[in-house]
Short mmCIF file of C-alpha atoms in Angstrom, two decimals:
data_model
loop_
_atom_site.label_atom_id
_atom_site.label_comp_id
_atom_site.label_asym_id
_atom_site.label_seq_id
_atom_site.Cartn_x
_atom_site.Cartn_y
_atom_site.Cartn_z
CA UNK A 68 16.82 79.42 -5.08
CA UNK A 69 15.94 80.62 -1.70
CA UNK A 70 17.75 83.83 -2.04
CA UNK A 71 15.99 84.50 -5.62
CA UNK A 72 12.50 84.11 -4.09
CA UNK A 73 13.44 86.20 -1.03
CA UNK A 74 14.29 88.90 -3.66
CA UNK A 75 11.07 88.48 -5.33
CA UNK A 76 8.75 88.83 -2.18
CA UNK A 77 10.79 91.80 -0.58
CA UNK A 78 9.55 94.35 -3.16
CA UNK A 79 5.78 92.89 -2.74
CA UNK A 80 6.17 93.23 1.02
CA UNK A 81 7.09 96.86 0.80
CA UNK A 82 4.71 97.75 -1.82
CA UNK A 83 2.20 96.43 0.43
CA UNK A 84 3.28 98.59 3.26
CA UNK A 85 3.40 101.72 1.33
CA UNK A 86 -0.26 101.18 0.19
CA UNK A 87 -1.18 100.30 3.73
CA UNK A 88 0.38 103.46 5.24
CA UNK A 89 -1.31 105.72 2.41
CA UNK A 90 -4.79 104.45 3.23
CA UNK A 91 -4.37 104.55 6.67
CA UNK A 92 -3.50 108.44 6.42
CA UNK A 93 -6.85 109.21 5.23
CA UNK A 94 -5.67 110.91 1.79
CA UNK A 95 -7.57 111.22 -1.30
CA UNK A 96 -6.25 112.77 -4.39
CA UNK A 97 -8.40 114.48 -6.78
CA UNK A 98 -8.32 116.73 -9.58
CA UNK A 99 -11.36 119.37 -10.42
CA UNK A 100 -11.02 118.57 -14.00
CA UNK A 101 -12.27 114.83 -13.36
CA UNK A 102 -15.67 113.65 -14.03
CA UNK A 103 -15.68 111.20 -11.06
CA UNK A 104 -16.96 112.47 -7.51
CA UNK A 105 -14.90 112.49 -4.69
CA UNK A 106 -14.88 109.40 -2.72
CA UNK A 107 -18.08 109.29 -0.31
CA UNK A 108 -15.92 108.64 2.73
CA UNK A 109 -14.10 111.99 2.43
CA UNK A 110 -15.03 114.88 4.82
CA UNK A 111 -18.36 112.52 5.64
CA UNK A 112 -19.82 113.30 2.33
CA UNK A 113 -19.87 117.01 3.01
CA UNK A 114 -18.67 117.89 -0.19
CA UNK A 115 -19.72 117.13 -3.92
CA UNK A 116 -17.46 116.70 -6.97
CA UNK A 117 -19.05 120.30 -7.83
CA UNK A 118 -18.41 121.72 -4.72
CA UNK A 119 -14.75 120.96 -4.93
CA UNK A 120 -14.31 122.06 -8.38
CA UNK A 121 -15.93 125.61 -7.44
CA UNK A 122 -13.50 126.05 -4.18
CA UNK A 123 -10.22 124.72 -6.53
CA UNK A 124 -10.75 126.44 -9.52
CA UNK A 125 -10.81 125.07 -12.87
CA UNK A 126 -7.77 122.67 -13.72
CA UNK A 127 -6.25 122.77 -10.21
CA UNK A 128 -5.45 119.83 -7.95
CA UNK A 129 -6.73 119.28 -4.58
CA UNK A 130 -5.69 116.96 -1.79
CA UNK A 131 -8.59 115.54 0.76
CA UNK A 132 -7.29 115.00 4.03
CA UNK A 133 -9.25 113.62 6.88
CA UNK A 134 -8.12 112.42 10.35
CA UNK A 135 -8.61 109.37 11.89
CA UNK A 136 -10.98 110.46 14.71
CA UNK A 137 -14.67 109.48 13.52
CA UNK A 138 -17.94 111.40 14.14
CA UNK A 139 -19.24 108.66 16.31
CA UNK A 140 -16.46 108.31 18.66
CA UNK A 141 -17.08 110.00 22.20
CA UNK A 142 -14.44 108.31 24.15
CA UNK A 143 -11.57 110.30 22.94
CA UNK A 144 -9.90 113.67 23.69
CA UNK A 145 -9.32 114.10 19.73
CA UNK A 146 -11.55 116.21 17.58
CA UNK A 147 -12.60 115.11 14.51
CA UNK A 148 -11.09 116.97 11.51
CA UNK A 149 -11.23 117.13 7.44
CA UNK A 150 -9.49 119.53 5.06
CA UNK A 151 -9.22 120.08 1.44
CA UNK A 152 -5.69 121.41 0.55
CA UNK A 153 -5.15 123.32 -3.01
CA UNK A 154 -2.15 122.78 -4.95
CA UNK A 155 -1.96 125.77 -7.18
CA UNK A 156 0.74 127.53 -9.13
CA UNK A 157 2.96 128.13 -6.25
CA UNK A 158 4.80 126.14 -3.47
CA UNK A 159 2.40 127.28 -0.70
CA UNK A 160 -0.41 125.45 0.64
CA UNK A 161 -4.02 126.90 0.70
CA UNK A 162 -7.08 125.43 2.60
CA UNK A 163 -9.88 125.56 0.49
CA UNK A 164 -12.15 124.00 2.86
CA UNK A 165 -11.72 122.96 6.67
CA UNK A 166 -14.14 120.94 8.62
CA UNK A 167 -13.54 120.65 12.72
CA UNK A 168 -15.80 118.91 14.86
CA UNK A 169 -15.50 119.82 18.70
CA UNK A 170 -17.06 119.35 22.02
CA UNK A 171 -18.61 122.28 23.67
CA UNK A 172 -20.77 122.67 26.85
CA UNK A 173 -23.48 125.21 28.28
CA UNK A 174 -21.10 127.75 29.22
CA UNK A 175 -19.86 127.95 25.40
CA UNK A 176 -23.52 128.27 24.12
CA UNK A 177 -24.36 131.26 26.80
CA UNK A 178 -21.17 133.15 25.64
CA UNK A 179 -22.16 132.64 22.29
CA UNK A 180 -25.52 133.91 22.94
CA UNK A 181 -24.47 136.88 24.92
CA UNK A 182 -21.65 137.75 22.13
CA UNK A 183 -24.66 137.18 19.62
CA UNK A 184 -26.77 139.73 21.38
CA UNK A 185 -24.11 142.64 21.48
CA UNK A 186 -22.77 141.84 18.11
CA UNK A 187 -19.10 140.73 17.24
CA UNK A 188 -16.55 143.44 15.74
CA UNK A 189 -16.59 144.58 13.07
CA UNK A 190 -20.02 143.48 12.33
CA UNK A 191 -23.09 141.30 13.52
CA UNK A 192 -22.62 137.89 12.23
CA UNK A 193 -25.44 136.50 10.01
CA UNK A 194 -28.06 133.90 11.92
CA UNK A 195 -28.66 130.66 9.82
CA UNK A 196 -31.51 128.70 10.46
CA UNK A 197 -30.68 124.91 10.48
CA UNK A 198 -33.73 123.52 12.18
CA UNK A 199 -34.85 123.48 15.88
CA UNK A 200 -32.10 121.45 16.71
CA UNK A 201 -29.49 123.22 15.84
CA UNK A 202 -27.94 126.82 15.74
CA UNK A 203 -25.67 128.30 12.94
CA UNK A 204 -23.90 131.40 12.08
CA UNK A 205 -21.83 132.88 9.02
CA UNK A 206 -19.37 135.49 9.88
CA UNK A 207 -18.45 138.08 7.46
CA UNK A 208 -14.99 136.36 7.11
CA UNK A 209 -16.87 133.43 5.56
CA UNK A 210 -16.44 131.10 8.44
CA UNK A 211 -19.56 128.79 8.85
CA UNK A 212 -20.36 127.68 12.32
CA UNK A 213 -23.10 125.20 13.44
CA UNK A 214 -24.11 124.10 17.21
CA UNK A 215 -26.03 121.17 17.93
CA UNK A 216 -26.84 119.40 20.99
CA UNK A 217 -26.25 115.58 20.88
CA UNK A 218 -27.10 113.54 24.21
CA UNK A 219 -25.45 110.07 24.37
CA UNK A 220 -27.73 107.22 23.83
CA UNK A 221 -28.91 105.31 27.10
CA UNK A 222 -26.30 102.23 27.64
CA UNK A 223 -25.92 99.89 30.34
CA UNK A 224 -23.19 101.25 33.10
CA UNK A 225 -19.77 99.93 32.67
CA UNK A 226 -17.74 100.40 35.80
CA UNK A 227 -14.64 99.05 34.41
CA UNK A 228 -14.75 101.04 31.12
CA UNK A 229 -12.31 104.11 31.25
CA UNK A 230 -14.76 107.63 31.15
CA UNK A 231 -14.41 109.98 28.26
CA UNK A 232 -12.66 113.11 28.52
CA UNK A 233 -10.62 112.21 31.32
CA UNK A 234 -13.09 110.61 33.73
CA UNK A 235 -15.91 113.78 33.24
CA UNK A 236 -19.30 113.61 31.50
CA UNK A 237 -19.22 113.87 27.80
CA UNK A 238 -19.76 117.33 26.55
CA UNK A 239 -23.27 117.63 25.14
CA UNK A 240 -22.83 120.26 22.26
CA UNK A 241 -21.06 119.45 18.93
CA UNK A 242 -19.49 122.80 17.34
CA UNK A 243 -18.81 122.17 13.42
CA UNK A 244 -16.71 125.10 12.24
CA UNK A 245 -15.99 125.37 8.45
CA UNK A 246 -13.77 127.62 7.15
CA UNK A 247 -11.03 128.07 4.15
CA UNK A 248 -8.22 130.68 3.36
CA UNK A 249 -8.60 130.79 -0.68
CA UNK A 250 -11.16 131.85 -3.01
CA UNK A 251 -10.76 131.29 -6.70
CA UNK A 252 -11.33 134.21 -8.58
CA UNK A 253 -14.07 132.86 -10.87
CA UNK A 254 -16.18 131.72 -7.95
CA UNK A 255 -18.18 134.29 -6.04
CA UNK A 256 -17.71 134.74 -2.32
CA UNK A 257 -21.56 133.92 -1.88
CA UNK A 258 -21.22 130.52 -3.56
CA UNK A 259 -18.18 129.50 -1.34
CA UNK A 260 -20.16 130.61 1.42
CA UNK A 261 -23.30 128.58 0.41
CA UNK A 262 -20.92 125.49 -0.15
CA UNK A 263 -20.00 125.75 3.34
CA UNK A 264 -23.55 126.21 4.64
CA UNK A 265 -24.43 123.06 2.71
CA UNK A 266 -21.55 121.13 4.10
CA UNK A 267 -22.21 122.29 7.70
CA UNK A 268 -25.71 120.83 7.52
CA UNK A 269 -24.38 117.43 5.76
CA UNK A 270 -21.92 117.11 8.65
CA UNK A 271 -24.46 117.61 11.34
CA UNK A 272 -26.78 114.84 9.66
CA UNK A 273 -24.06 112.32 9.69
CA UNK A 274 -22.78 113.20 13.06
CA UNK A 275 -26.48 112.84 14.50
CA UNK A 276 -26.59 109.63 12.56
CA UNK A 277 -23.17 108.29 13.98
CA UNK A 278 -23.57 109.04 17.29
CA UNK A 279 -27.29 108.09 17.77
CA UNK A 280 -28.24 111.35 19.72
CA UNK A 281 -30.53 110.09 22.44
CA UNK A 282 -32.52 113.53 21.93
CA UNK A 283 -32.94 113.38 18.30
CA UNK A 284 -32.17 116.60 17.21
CA UNK A 285 -34.37 117.79 14.37
CA UNK A 286 -32.33 119.40 11.46
CA UNK A 287 -33.81 121.37 8.28
CA UNK A 288 -34.26 119.14 5.46
CA UNK A 289 -32.82 121.98 3.33
CA UNK A 290 -29.88 124.19 4.20
CA UNK A 291 -30.36 128.14 4.58
CA UNK A 292 -29.49 130.54 1.89
CA UNK A 293 -26.08 132.33 2.56
CA UNK A 294 -27.12 135.89 2.93
CA UNK A 295 -23.79 137.18 1.40
#
């Protein structure tokens, strides 16, 4: 009797472990033909159902993958990342959208300003107005980038707590980069770019909320229009 009970319990335990592993990995399966929205937790609500339908193409399957790092976690060397993987008619993997949130400092911002003044090759990127608290650009390869300063909230000193970034002060800027390596034939490039611009602003809003930025950066109420 004990052996029979053990035989029934083992599949249940294994099934629970597989389910937990799937949830911990941050994967969401989604089809562009479904009517339901993607989970709100996916990519920090940066994309809507309509966004992923336009990025994936009619009838195609997509996988949303989100790393374990959260936007509000300052005490880590890992940068938050989320990506949408397109499953098409071939065996290759195509990223229809990828969001990376990295730390940056004043030197990076100065270098960015200097490069903007003289232009990048082959053409100068378009400046995007995301509000007085952020700077943004749309590059001609379709990459969207947004920079926002987020000062850490005031907190009591904690000498025993390990400092972030190997003992140095946290870097003040957050650089949000949104890219993709596939555009469906039925979706105009300007629409793809607009989806990325919208996603950059949504990500910035979520970041400011999650980190509780002491400087209260002012973001635009509406994302700018993609110029091309």
